[in-house]
Coordinates of C-alpha atoms and ligand atoms in Angstrom, one line a residue:
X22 CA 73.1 223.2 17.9
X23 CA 73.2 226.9 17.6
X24 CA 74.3 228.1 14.3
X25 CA 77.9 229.6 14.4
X26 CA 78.9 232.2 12.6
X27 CA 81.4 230.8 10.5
X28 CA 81.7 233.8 7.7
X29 CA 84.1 236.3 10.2
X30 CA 87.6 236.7 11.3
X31 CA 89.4 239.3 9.6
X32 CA 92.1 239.3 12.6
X33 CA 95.6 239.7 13.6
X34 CA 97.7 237.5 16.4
X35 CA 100.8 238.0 18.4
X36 CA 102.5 236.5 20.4
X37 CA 105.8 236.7 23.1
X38 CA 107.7 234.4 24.3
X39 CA 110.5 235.2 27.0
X40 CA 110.3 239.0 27.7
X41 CA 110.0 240.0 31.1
X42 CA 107.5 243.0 29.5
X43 CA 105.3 239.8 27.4
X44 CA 101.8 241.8 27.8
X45 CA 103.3 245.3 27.5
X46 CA 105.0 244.4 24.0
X47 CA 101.5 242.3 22.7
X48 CA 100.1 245.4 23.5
X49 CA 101.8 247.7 21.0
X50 CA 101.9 244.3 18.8
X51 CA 98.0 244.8 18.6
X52 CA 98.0 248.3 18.0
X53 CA 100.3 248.1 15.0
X54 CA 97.7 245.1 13.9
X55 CA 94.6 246.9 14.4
X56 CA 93.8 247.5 10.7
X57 CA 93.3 243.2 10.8
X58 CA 90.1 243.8 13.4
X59 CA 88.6 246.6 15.1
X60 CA 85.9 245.1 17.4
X61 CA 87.5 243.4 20.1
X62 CA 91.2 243.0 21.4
X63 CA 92.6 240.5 24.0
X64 CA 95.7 239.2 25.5
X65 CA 96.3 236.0 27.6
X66 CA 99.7 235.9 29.6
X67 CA 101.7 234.0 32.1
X68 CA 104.7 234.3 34.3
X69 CA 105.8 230.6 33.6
X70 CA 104.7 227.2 34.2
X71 CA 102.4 226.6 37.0
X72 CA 101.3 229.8 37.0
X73 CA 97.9 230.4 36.0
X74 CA 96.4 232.4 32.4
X75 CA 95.6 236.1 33.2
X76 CA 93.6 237.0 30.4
X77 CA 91.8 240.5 29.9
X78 CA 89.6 241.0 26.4
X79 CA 86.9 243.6 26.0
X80 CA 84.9 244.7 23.1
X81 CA 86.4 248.0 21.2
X82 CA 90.4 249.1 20.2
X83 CA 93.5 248.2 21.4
X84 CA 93.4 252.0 23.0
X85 CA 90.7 251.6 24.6
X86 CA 90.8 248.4 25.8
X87 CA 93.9 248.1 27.9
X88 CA 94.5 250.4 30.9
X89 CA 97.7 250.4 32.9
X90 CA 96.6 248.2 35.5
X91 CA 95.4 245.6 32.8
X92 CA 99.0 245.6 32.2
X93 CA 100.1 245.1 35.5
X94 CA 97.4 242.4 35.9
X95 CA 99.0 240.8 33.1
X96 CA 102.2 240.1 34.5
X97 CA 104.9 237.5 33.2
X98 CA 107.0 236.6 30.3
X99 CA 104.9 234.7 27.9
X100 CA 101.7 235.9 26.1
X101 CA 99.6 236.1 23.0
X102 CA 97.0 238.4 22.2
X103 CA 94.0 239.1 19.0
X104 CA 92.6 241.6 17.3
X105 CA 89.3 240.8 15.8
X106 CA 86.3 242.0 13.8
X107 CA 83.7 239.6 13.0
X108 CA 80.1 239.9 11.2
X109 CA 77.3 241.0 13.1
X110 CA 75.5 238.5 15.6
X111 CA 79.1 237.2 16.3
X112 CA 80.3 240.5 17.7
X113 CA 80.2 239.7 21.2
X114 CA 82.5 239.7 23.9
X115 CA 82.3 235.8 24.2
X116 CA 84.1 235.5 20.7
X117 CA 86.6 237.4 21.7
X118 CA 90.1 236.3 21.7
X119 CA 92.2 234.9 22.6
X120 CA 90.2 231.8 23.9
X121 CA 91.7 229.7 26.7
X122 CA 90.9 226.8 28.7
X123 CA 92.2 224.4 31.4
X124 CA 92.5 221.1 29.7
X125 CA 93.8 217.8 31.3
X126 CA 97.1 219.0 29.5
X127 CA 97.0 221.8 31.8
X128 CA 96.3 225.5 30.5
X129 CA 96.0 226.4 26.9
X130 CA 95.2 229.3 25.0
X131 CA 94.9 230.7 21.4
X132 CA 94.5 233.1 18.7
X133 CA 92.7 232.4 15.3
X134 CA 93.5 234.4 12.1
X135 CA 91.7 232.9 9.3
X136 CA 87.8 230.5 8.6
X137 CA 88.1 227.0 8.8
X138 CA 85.5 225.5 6.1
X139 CA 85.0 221.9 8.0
X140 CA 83.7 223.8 10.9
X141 CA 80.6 222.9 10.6
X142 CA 81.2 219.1 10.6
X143 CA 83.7 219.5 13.6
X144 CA 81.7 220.9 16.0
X145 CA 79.1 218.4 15.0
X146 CA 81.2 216.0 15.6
X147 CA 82.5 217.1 19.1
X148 CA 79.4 218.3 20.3
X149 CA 78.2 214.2 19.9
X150 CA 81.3 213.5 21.3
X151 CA 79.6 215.7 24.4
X152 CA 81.6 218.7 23.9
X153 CA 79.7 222.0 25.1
X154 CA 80.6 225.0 23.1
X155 CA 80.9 228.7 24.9
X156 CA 81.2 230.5 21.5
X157 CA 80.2 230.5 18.3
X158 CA 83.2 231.2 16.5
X159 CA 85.6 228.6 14.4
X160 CA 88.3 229.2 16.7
X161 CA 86.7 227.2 20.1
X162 CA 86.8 224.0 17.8
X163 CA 90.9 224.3 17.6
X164 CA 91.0 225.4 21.6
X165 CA 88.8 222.0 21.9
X166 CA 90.9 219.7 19.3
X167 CA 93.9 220.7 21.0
X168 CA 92.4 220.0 24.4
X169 CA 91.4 216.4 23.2
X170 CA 92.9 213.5 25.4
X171 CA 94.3 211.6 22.7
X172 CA 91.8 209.4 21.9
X173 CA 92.5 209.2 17.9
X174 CA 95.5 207.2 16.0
X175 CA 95.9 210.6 13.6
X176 CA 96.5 212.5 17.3
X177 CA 99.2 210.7 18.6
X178 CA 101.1 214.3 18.6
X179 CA 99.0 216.9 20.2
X180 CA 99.4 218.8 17.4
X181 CA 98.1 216.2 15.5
X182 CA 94.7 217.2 16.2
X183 CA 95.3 220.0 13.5
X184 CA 95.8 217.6 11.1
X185 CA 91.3 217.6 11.2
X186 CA 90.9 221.6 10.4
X187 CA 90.8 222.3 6.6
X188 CA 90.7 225.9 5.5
X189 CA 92.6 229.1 6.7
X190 CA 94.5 229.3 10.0
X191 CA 97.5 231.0 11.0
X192 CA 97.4 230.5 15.0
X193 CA 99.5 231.3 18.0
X194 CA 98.9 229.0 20.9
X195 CA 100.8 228.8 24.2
X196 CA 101.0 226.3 26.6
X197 CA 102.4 226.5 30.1
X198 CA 105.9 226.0 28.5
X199 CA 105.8 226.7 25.2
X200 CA 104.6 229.1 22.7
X201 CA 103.4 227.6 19.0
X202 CA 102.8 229.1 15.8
X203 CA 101.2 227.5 13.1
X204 CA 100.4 228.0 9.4
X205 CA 97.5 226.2 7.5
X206 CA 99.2 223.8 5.0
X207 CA 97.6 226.5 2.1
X208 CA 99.5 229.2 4.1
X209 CA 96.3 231.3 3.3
X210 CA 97.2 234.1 6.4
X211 CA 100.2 235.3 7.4
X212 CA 102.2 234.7 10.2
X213 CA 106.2 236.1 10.7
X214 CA 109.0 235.4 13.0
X215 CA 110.8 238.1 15.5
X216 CA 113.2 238.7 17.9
X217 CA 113.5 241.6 20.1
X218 CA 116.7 240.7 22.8
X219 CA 116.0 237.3 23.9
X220 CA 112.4 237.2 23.3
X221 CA 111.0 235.6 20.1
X222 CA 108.0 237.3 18.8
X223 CA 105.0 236.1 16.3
X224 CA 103.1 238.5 14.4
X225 CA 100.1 238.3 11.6
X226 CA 102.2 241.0 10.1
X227 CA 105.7 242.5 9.9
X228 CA 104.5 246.1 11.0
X229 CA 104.4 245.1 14.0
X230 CA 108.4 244.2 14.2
X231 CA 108.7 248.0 13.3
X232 CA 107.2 249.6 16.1
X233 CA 108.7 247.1 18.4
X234 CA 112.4 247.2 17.3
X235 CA 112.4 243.8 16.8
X236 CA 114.4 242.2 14.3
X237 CA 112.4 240.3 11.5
X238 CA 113.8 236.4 11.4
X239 CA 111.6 234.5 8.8
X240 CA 107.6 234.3 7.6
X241 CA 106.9 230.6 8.5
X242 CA 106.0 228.8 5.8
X243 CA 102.8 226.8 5.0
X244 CA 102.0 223.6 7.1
X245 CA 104.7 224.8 9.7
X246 CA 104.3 224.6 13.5
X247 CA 106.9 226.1 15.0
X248 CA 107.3 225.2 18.6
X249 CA 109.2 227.9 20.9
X250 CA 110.4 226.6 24.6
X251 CA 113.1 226.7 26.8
X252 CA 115.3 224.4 24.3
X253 CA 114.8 227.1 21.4
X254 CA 112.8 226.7 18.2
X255 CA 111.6 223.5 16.7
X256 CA 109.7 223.2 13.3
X257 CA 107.5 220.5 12.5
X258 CA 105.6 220.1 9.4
X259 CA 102.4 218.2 10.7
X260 CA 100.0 218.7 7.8
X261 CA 100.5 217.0 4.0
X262 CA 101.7 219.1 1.6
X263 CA 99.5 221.2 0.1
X264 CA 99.9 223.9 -3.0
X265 CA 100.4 227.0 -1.6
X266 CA 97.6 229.6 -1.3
X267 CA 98.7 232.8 -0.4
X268 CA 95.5 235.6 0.1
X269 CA 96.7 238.0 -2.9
X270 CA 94.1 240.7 -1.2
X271 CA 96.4 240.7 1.5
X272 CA 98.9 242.5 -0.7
X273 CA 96.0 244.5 -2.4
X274 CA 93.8 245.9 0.5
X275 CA 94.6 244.2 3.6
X276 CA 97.7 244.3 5.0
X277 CA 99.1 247.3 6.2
X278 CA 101.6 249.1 3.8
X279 CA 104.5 249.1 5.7
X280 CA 104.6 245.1 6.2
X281 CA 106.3 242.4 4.1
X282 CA 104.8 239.8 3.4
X283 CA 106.8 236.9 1.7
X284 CA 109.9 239.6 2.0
X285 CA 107.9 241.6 -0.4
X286 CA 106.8 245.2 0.6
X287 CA 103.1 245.8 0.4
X288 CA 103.4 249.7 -0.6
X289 CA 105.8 249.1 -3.2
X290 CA 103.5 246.0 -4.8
X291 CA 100.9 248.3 -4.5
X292 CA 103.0 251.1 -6.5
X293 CA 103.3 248.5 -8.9
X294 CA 99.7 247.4 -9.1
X295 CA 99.4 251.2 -9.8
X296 CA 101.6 250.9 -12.8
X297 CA 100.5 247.9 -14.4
X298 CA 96.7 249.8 -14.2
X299 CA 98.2 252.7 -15.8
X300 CA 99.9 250.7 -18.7
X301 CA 96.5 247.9 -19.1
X302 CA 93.8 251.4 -19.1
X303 CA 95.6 254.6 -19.8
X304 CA 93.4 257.8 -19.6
X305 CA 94.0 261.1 -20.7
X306 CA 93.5 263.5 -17.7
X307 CA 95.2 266.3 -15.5
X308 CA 95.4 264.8 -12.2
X309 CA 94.8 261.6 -10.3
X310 CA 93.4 261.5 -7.1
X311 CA 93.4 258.6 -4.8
X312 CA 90.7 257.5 -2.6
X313 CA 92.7 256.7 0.6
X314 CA 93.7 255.2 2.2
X315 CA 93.6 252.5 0.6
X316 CA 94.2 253.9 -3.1
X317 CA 97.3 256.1 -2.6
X318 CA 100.2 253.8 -3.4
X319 CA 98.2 252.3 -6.3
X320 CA 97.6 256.0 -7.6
X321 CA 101.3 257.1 -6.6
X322 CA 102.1 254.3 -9.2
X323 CA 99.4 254.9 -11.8
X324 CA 100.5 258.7 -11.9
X325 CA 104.3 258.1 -12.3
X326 CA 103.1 255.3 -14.8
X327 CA 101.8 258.1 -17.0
X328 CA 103.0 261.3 -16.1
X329 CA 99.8 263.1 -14.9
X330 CA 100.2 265.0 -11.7
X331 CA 99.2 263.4 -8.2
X332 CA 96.6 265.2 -6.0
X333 CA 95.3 263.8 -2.9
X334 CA 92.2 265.9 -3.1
X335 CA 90.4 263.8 -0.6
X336 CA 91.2 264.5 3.1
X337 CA 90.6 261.5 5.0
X338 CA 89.4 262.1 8.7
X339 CA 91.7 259.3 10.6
X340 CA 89.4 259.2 13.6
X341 CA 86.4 257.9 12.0
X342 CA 87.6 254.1 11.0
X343 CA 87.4 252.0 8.5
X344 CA 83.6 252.3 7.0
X345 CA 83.3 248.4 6.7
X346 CA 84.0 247.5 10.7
X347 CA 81.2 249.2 11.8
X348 CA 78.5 246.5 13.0
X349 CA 75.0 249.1 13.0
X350 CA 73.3 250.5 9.9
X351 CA 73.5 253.7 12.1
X352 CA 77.0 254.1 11.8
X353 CA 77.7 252.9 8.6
X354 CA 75.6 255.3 7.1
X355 CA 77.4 258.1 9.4
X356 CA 81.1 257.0 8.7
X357 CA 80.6 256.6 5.1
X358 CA 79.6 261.1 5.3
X359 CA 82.2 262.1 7.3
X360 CA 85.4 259.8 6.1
X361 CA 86.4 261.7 3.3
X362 CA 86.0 265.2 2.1
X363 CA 87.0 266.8 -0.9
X364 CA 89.2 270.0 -1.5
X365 CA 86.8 271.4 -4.6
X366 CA 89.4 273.9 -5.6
X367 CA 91.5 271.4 -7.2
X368 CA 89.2 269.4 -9.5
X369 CA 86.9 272.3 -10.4
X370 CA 86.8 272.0 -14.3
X371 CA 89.6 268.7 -14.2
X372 CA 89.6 265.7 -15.9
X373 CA 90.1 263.3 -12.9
X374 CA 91.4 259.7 -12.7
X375 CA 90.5 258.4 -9.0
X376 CA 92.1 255.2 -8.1
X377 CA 91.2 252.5 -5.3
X378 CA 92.3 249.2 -4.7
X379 CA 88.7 247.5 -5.2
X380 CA 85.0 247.7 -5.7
X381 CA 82.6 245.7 -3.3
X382 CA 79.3 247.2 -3.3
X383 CA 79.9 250.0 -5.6
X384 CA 79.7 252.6 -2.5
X385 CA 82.6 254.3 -2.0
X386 CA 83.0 254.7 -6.0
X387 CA 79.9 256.0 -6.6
X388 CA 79.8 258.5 -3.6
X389 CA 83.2 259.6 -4.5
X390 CA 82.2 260.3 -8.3
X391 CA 79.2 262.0 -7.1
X392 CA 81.6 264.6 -4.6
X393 CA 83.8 264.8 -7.8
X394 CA 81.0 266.0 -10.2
X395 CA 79.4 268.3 -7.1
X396 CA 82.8 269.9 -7.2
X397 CA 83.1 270.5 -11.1
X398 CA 85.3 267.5 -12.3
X399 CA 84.9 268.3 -16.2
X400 CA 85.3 264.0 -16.8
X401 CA 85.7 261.1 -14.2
X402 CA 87.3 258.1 -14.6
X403 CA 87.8 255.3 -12.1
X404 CA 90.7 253.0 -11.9
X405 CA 90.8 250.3 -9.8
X406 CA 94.0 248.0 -8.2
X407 CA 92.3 244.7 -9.0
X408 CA 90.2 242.3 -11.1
X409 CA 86.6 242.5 -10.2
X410 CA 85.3 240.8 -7.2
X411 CA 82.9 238.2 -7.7
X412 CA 83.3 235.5 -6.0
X413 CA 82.7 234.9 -2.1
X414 CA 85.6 234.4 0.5
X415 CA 86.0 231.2 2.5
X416 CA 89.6 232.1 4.0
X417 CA 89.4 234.8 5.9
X418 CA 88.4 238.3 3.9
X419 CA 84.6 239.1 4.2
X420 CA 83.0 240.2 1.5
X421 CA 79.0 240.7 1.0
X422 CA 76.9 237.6 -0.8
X423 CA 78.0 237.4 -4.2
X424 CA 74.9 238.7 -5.6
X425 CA 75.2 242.3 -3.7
X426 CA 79.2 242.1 -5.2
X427 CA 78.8 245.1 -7.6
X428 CA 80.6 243.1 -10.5
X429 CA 78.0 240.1 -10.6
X430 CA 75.4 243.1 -11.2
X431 CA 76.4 245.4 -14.0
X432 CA 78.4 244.8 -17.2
X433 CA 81.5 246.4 -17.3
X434 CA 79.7 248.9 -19.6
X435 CA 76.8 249.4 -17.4
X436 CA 78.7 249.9 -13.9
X437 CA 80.4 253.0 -15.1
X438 CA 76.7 254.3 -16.1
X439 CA 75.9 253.3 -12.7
X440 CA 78.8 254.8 -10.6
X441 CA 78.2 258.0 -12.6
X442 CA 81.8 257.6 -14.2
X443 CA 83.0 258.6 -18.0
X444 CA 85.1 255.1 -17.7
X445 CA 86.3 251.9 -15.5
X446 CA 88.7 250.3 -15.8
X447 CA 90.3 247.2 -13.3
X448 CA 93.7 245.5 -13.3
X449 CA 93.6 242.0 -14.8
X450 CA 94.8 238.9 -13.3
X451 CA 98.2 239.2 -14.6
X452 CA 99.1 242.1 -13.9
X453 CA 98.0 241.9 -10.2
X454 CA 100.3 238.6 -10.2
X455 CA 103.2 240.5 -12.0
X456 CA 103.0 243.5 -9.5
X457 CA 103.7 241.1 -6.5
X458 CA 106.9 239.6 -8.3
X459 CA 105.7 236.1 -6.9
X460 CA 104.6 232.8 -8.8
X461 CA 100.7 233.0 -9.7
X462 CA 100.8 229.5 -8.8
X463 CA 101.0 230.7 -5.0
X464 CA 98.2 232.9 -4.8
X465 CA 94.8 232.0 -3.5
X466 CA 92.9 234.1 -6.4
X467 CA 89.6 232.7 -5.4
X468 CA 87.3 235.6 -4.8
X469 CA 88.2 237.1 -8.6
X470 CA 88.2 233.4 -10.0
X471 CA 86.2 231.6 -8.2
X472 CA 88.7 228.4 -8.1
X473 CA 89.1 227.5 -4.9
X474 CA 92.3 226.2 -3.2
X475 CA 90.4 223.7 -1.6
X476 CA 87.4 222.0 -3.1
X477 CA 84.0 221.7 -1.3
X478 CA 80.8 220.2 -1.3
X479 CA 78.0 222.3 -2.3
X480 CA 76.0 221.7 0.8
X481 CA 78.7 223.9 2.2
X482 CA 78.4 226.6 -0.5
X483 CA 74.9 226.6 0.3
X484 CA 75.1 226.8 4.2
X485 CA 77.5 229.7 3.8
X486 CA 75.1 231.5 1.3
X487 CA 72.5 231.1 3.7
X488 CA 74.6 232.2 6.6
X489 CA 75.6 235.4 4.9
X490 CA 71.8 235.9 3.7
X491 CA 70.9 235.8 7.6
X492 CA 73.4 238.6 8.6
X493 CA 73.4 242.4 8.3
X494 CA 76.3 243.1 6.2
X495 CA 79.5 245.0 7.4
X496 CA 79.6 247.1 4.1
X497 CA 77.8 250.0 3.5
X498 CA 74.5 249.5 2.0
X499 CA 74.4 251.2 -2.0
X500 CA 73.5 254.8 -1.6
Ligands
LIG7 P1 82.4 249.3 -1.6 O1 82.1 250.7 -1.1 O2 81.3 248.4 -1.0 O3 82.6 249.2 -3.0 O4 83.7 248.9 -0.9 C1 84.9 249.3 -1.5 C2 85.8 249.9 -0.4 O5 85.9 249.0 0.7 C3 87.2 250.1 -1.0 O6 87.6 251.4 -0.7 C4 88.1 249.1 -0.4 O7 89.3 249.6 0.0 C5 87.3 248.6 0.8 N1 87.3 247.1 0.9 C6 87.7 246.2 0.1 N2 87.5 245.0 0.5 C7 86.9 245.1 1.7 C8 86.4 244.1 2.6 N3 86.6 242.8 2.5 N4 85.8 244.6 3.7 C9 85.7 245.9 3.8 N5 86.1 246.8 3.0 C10 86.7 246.4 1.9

């Protein structure tokens, strides 16, 4: 069998159901999602049953993607759509989503957010089963589960067929009358509830509601499926009861700031992640700058936290992307230059604080200190919005092999040496947990703990090591 790349999604879904504009409204769904995946976008759609799935993906941004008459093309009241960004070698226009197929239950389509961690013995299992893959992504194995004849006693529902995935999914699937949305029992991803007029809408994230005008209903809650046809809504609970697992670096880094998630605000958590730094590593200084995007709320909160002036000294070029999406060394290299640049004139001879909501490599800390000293910071001390990664991510997030995770390399002591800072200092556990105002119990914390939700066997450790040991990584190499 060819070797799938099981290490990827860091997507977003959406899906309509009952609009007259379905593909036209997934399409500003994906653009307000298009911080969860920045290589390829697609929407499936339909006009109703017995009408066939018009589908139109292509490699690149939500912009660029879809053009008028894609929209027109897409006709019809129901639809779903994906954005996507996957590790190199599964960045091609085949993985995109969403993936659909004419089964014997007639058409069916999805969209994936999330890694399934049984993948591997799945597709094993359906390929001796005779089942030809066209992909090598996670996601095909739930488009081919669901597609099943029900030959199996546990798949007496065909949603029952979920019951075999274990690991992170938060899908959307429609079907010729119905629209589904479904959380993994661990509720790992997220996945909301809308309604714009008539039309119910699902949405990795609540953003999306925003630009829409729709009215946010309810997150669905782990283990749900929630089934939308003609007759209304219908929850079933397929899955057994698992503890929940909720991605805490979706609040940290991930989501977008203007979401909820769990009716919590992610730039207001962030604020508070910001605070509880401020109060675990005070610093004497004049001004603290954060590295944004991603470090503004936590260094709006560390600032009010101690009363030192805010200064977002780095401008951030919006054009360029996010560093980390970029799948060629090429570009890496060229994104992490022109992202940022400093204004020198108000550092020159400061003591600086900068603040960002993590370390992976060590690159964007260490180049920024390095632009900080160039421009005559008299001291420079890093602050950063959580615990220290060390641990890799089967859920969903990807992060580098743990031995290139900058926190697995130096002591605490060391790293500031390294990065070329007069101190470090991350958040702890607790305090990240306190800033969300949620139950620690509910968090997935693996990637800082290394205790994962759900247990595995090593051979599975090892085949995911060796996987991530094959690929170029996504993050900038250490400069
Ligand atoms: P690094 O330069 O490798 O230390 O990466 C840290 C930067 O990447 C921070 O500014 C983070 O906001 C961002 N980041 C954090 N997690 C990820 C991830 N999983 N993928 C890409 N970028 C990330």
């Amino acid at each position: 069998m060819t070797s799938p790349n099981y290490p990827s999604h860091e997507c977003g879904v959406f899906a309509v159901y009952g609009h007259p504009n379905a593909a036209l409204l997934s399409y500003y769904g994906l653009f307000a999602l298009q911080h969860r995946g920045q290589e390829s976008a697609g929407i499936v759609a339909h006009a109703g049953a017995q009408t066939s799935f018009r589908s139109v993906k292509r490699m690149g941004l939500v912009s660029q993607i879809f053009k008028e008459k894609d929209l027109e093309e897409l006709a019809g009241s129901y639809a779903i759509g994906h954005v996507r960004y996957s590790t190199t070698g599964s960045s091609n226009l085949l993985n995109a989503q969403p993936l659909s197929a004419n089964t014997s239950r007639g058409q069916l389509a999805i969209a994936h957010n999330g890694n399934l961690i049984n993948a591997l013995s799945l597709r094993l299992d359906l390929e001796k089963r005779g089942a030809i893959f066209q992909t090598t992504s996670d996601s095909e194995i739930i488009l081919l589960l669901l597609a099943q004849p029900i030959l199996k006693p546990e798949a007496t529902h065909p949603l029952g067929a979920l019951r075999q995935l274990e690991g992170a999914f938060s899908l959307v699937i429609m079907g010729e009358r119905e629209i589904i949305g479904v959380r993994d029992p661990h509720g790992f991803r997220p996945l909301s509830l809308g309604k714009l007029d008539n039309a119910w809408i699902l949405s990795s994230e609540t953003c999306a509601f925003d630009l829409l005008g729709a009215d946010f209903v309810r997150d669905l809650e782990p283990g749900e499926a929630l089934i939308i046809n003609e007759s209304g809504l219908h929850s079933e609970f397929p899955f057994q009861t698992k503890r929940e697992s909720f991605c805490i670096f979706e609040y940290i880094y991930f989501a977008r700031p203007d979401s909820n998630l769990r009716n919590i605000n992610v730039s207001q958590t962030r604020v508070r992640l910001g605070q509880e730094l401020a109060r675990l590593h005070p610093v004497d200084a004049d001004l603290v700058v954060p590295i944004p995007d991603s470090g503004i709320y936590g260094a709006l909160g560390f600032s009010e936290e101690l009363k030192i002036p805010y200064q977002p000294a780095f401008v951030r070029n919006h054009y360029v992307g996010r560093t980390f999406i970029e799948p060629t060394q090429l570009m890496r290299d060229f994104s992490v230059r022109v992202k940022l640049n400093l204004i020198e004139s108000y550092v020159k001879g400061k003591r600086v604080v900068i603040v960002d909501d993590s370390i992976v490599r060590g690159t964007t800390a260490r180049n920024r200190v390095i632009n900080l000293r160039q421009a005559g910071a008299r001291e420079v001390h890093l602050r950063i919005t959580c615990s220290p990664h060390r641990h890799a991510c089967y859920y969903g997030i990807d992060f580098p092999n743990p031995k290139d995770l900058i926190a697995n390399e130096y002591s605490m002591e060391d790293l500031a040496a390294y990065l070329g800072a007069d101190s470090v200092g991350y958040l702890d556990i607790e305090g990240m947990v306190r800033a969300t105002r949620l139950p620690k119990e509910s968090f997935c914390l693996a990637c800082f703990t290394g205790e994962y939700p759900i247990p595995f066997d090593t051979s599975f450790d090892k085949f995911m090591m060796e996987e991530q040991e094959n690929r170029t990584s996504f993050l900038p190499e250490r400069a």
